[in-house]
Amino acid sequence: MTNDGRNGEGGGTALLDVRDLKVEFRTRDGVAHAVNGVSYRVAPGETLAVLGESGSGKSVTAQAVMGILDSPPGRVTGGQVLFHGRDLLTLRREERRRIRGAKMAMIFQDALSALNPVLSVGAQLAEMFKVHEGTSRKEARGRAVELMERVGIPAARQRVGDYPHQFSGGMRQRIMIAMALALGPDLIIADEPTTALDVTVQAQVMDLLAELQRELTMGLILITHDLGVVADVADTIAVMYAGRIVETAPVHALYRVPAHPYTRGLLESIPRLDHKGRRLHAIKGLPPSLTAIPPGCPFHPRCPLAQDVCRTDPPPLYEAGPGRASACHFWKETLDGAR
Amino acid sequence: MGRYVVRRLLQMIPVFIGSTFLIFFMVYALGDPVAAMFGDRAPDPATAAQIRRDLYLDQPLGKQYLHYMGQIFQGNFGTAFNGQSVTELMASAFPVTLRLTLIAIVLEMLVGITLGVFSGLRRGRGIDTSVLLLSLVVVSVPTFVSGYLLQFVFGVRWAWAAPSVSPEAPLNELLLPGLVLALVSLAYVTRLTRTSIAENVRADYVRTALAKGLPRHRVITRHLLRNSLIPVVTFIGTDIGALMGGAIVTERIFNIHGVGFQLYQGILRQNSPTVVGFVTILVLVFLLANLLVDLLYAVLDPRIRYA
């Protein structure tokens, strides 16, 4: 969602415009509906945070956008992924591959397993230039060193031949970031980029990412379950539950007053300085199985506000104020109740 | 790394001594080589005693062994009872078997790894199932069956290949025997590669490689295969030793005058110096092949360090 004119159909500012995306996984237990009609937009230079528990479909959505879904068993069954106005889902495989890594890049959670253990980091960085730009081996290596310096790896020239396991966790994640930045992409999708790191290093890596994003005016999709990370860097938040977006809002508006009971539950489950001494609330129950999502609002079995209508009618995304939307029949009551 | 190699080489010494002593003991102490020379006839006691003295057979076993080892280190593997020196036999036999082994290893790598990659990438589908079944059949059929069968079909019926190999054993005549020799290991290489590929194909670094926009063939060869080959290389390395010594059946079937053939003749005629000499060399080949595999590990996987 862009901050400006999110209702403008095909508004020219969107870098990425995901519309009604649906993804299924065929499993032994039946068809898992991992993503059920997700729409979001990212403008150049904007940071969209996608928030949700594990299994909410936030990573699968990102993989479908990147085109790296495990398939089979995964399958995109509907929707559009417009990137610079072109629907990626209709492109030929080879055209899509050229965009991947070059125009849109992805940063993964655990850099130790996401980097190839048997290739030097230099080789893994240089590969980007060789494959996408046909750069010579020597020049690619030089640019790999530049990239490593750019993301703040000390003694990059000496360390370019080292292997992933020889770096610390924070340095490895910096290398992942360098790899994503290599060809100056317009969009970066970061899937829990700091989850595997120490708290002190988390802040450094996040700062680096935010700084580079500002400098290069890239769109950034930040996938996370950590509300703390989101507050500092995101412009917009999309909260996902059971493969749907349940609320989107500018980040500060959402923190002030959530418009969906699930978001409120999330906010009440983290300790806050201004609410010292209060008991933390946990959301009761568990997220539904994706092979058997309850009818109506998927959150109703866990929702304190649930009424009969929630059990039968799936709520649409209601317009809930400037730049925000909520998929709750009682979004007004939720907003008022939180005030 | 250097220190590791030295240590491994030193560790070979007791293994070498132990295994050679064992084979020496079994051949010399458990049979009577002199009686064997005379076949059915009873040897003249004086002549027998003379031969025993000449061949050092009247000494205690330990002394015999030391004498034998001393000679080996001077490059003298003794004389076969037919008067030919064992080194001469080796010089003619080892190059032949080496060529045969080479063909077998290359077939294992080319065919086995290729089949393994294809079925590993299509786990659970038609190709995978048929490759698995086929490899199971190949593993279960002993070499003396598959060897005669292929010899009959390709060598006799269709005459695509020479059914028996001439003494010079040129490479083209060794293709069919090489295939027979490789068959069982080839099936193992296929299965090993398949499992390894299927395991790694969902690895995070493969997803990263895809996200980088690399072409599919590069993702498979450079990222997936590099990581999946480590167990396969181990198997192929140890197999070198096994193939060189284990070609007895294949060499018999195709009348190849290699190591297996000479060993077979040696055992049949209780030709002790031949048997002990050849086995000694095979022990060395086996040990060195194993060392090579361990060193290759570090090349394939930089996380492994030798200290």
Coordinates of C-alpha atoms in Angstrom, one line a residue, chain A residues 63 66 72 97 100-101 108 113-114 116-119 124 127-128 131-132 163 165 179, chain B residues 202 204-205 207-208 210-216 218 222-223 226-227 300-303:
Chain A
Q63 CA 8.2 -16.4 -2.6
M66 CA 9.9 -13.7 -6.4
P72 CA 5.3 -28.8 -6.7
R97 CA 14.7 -15.3 -14.2
R100 CA 15.0 -12.1 -10.3
G101 CA 18.1 -11.1 -8.5
F108 CA 16.8 -14.6 3.7
S113 CA 22.2 -21.9 5.6
A114 CA 21.1 -19.5 2.9
N116 CA 26.3 -22.0 -0.2
P117 CA 28.7 -23.6 2.3
V118 CA 31.2 -24.8 -0.3
L119 CA 31.6 -21.7 -2.3
Q124 CA 28.8 -16.2 -4.6
E127 CA 28.3 -14.9 -9.7
M128 CA 25.6 -12.1 -9.8
V131 CA 25.4 -14.4 -14.8
H132 CA 23.4 -11.2 -15.2
Y163 CA 33.8 -19.2 3.2
H165 CA 31.3 -20.4 8.0
M179 CA 24.3 -10.0 -2.6
Chain B
R202 CA 15.1 -28.1 -0.8
D204 CA 18.1 -22.9 1.7
Y205 CA 21.2 -22.2 -0.4
R207 CA 16.5 -21.3 -2.9
T208 CA 19.0 -18.5 -2.6
L210 CA 17.1 -19.4 -7.5
A211 CA 16.4 -16.0 -6.0
K212 CA 19.6 -14.8 -7.5
G213 CA 18.1 -15.4 -10.9
L214 CA 20.7 -18.0 -11.9
P215 CA 19.8 -20.3 -14.8
R216 CA 18.6 -23.7 -13.8
R218 CA 23.9 -23.4 -13.0
R222 CA 27.3 -25.3 -9.3
H223 CA 25.2 -25.2 -6.2
R226 CA 28.8 -29.5 -5.6
N227 CA 27.1 -30.1 -2.2
L300 CA 34.9 -30.4 -1.7
D301 CA 33.8 -29.1 1.6
P302 CA 35.9 -26.2 3.1
R303 CA 34.2 -26.6 6.4

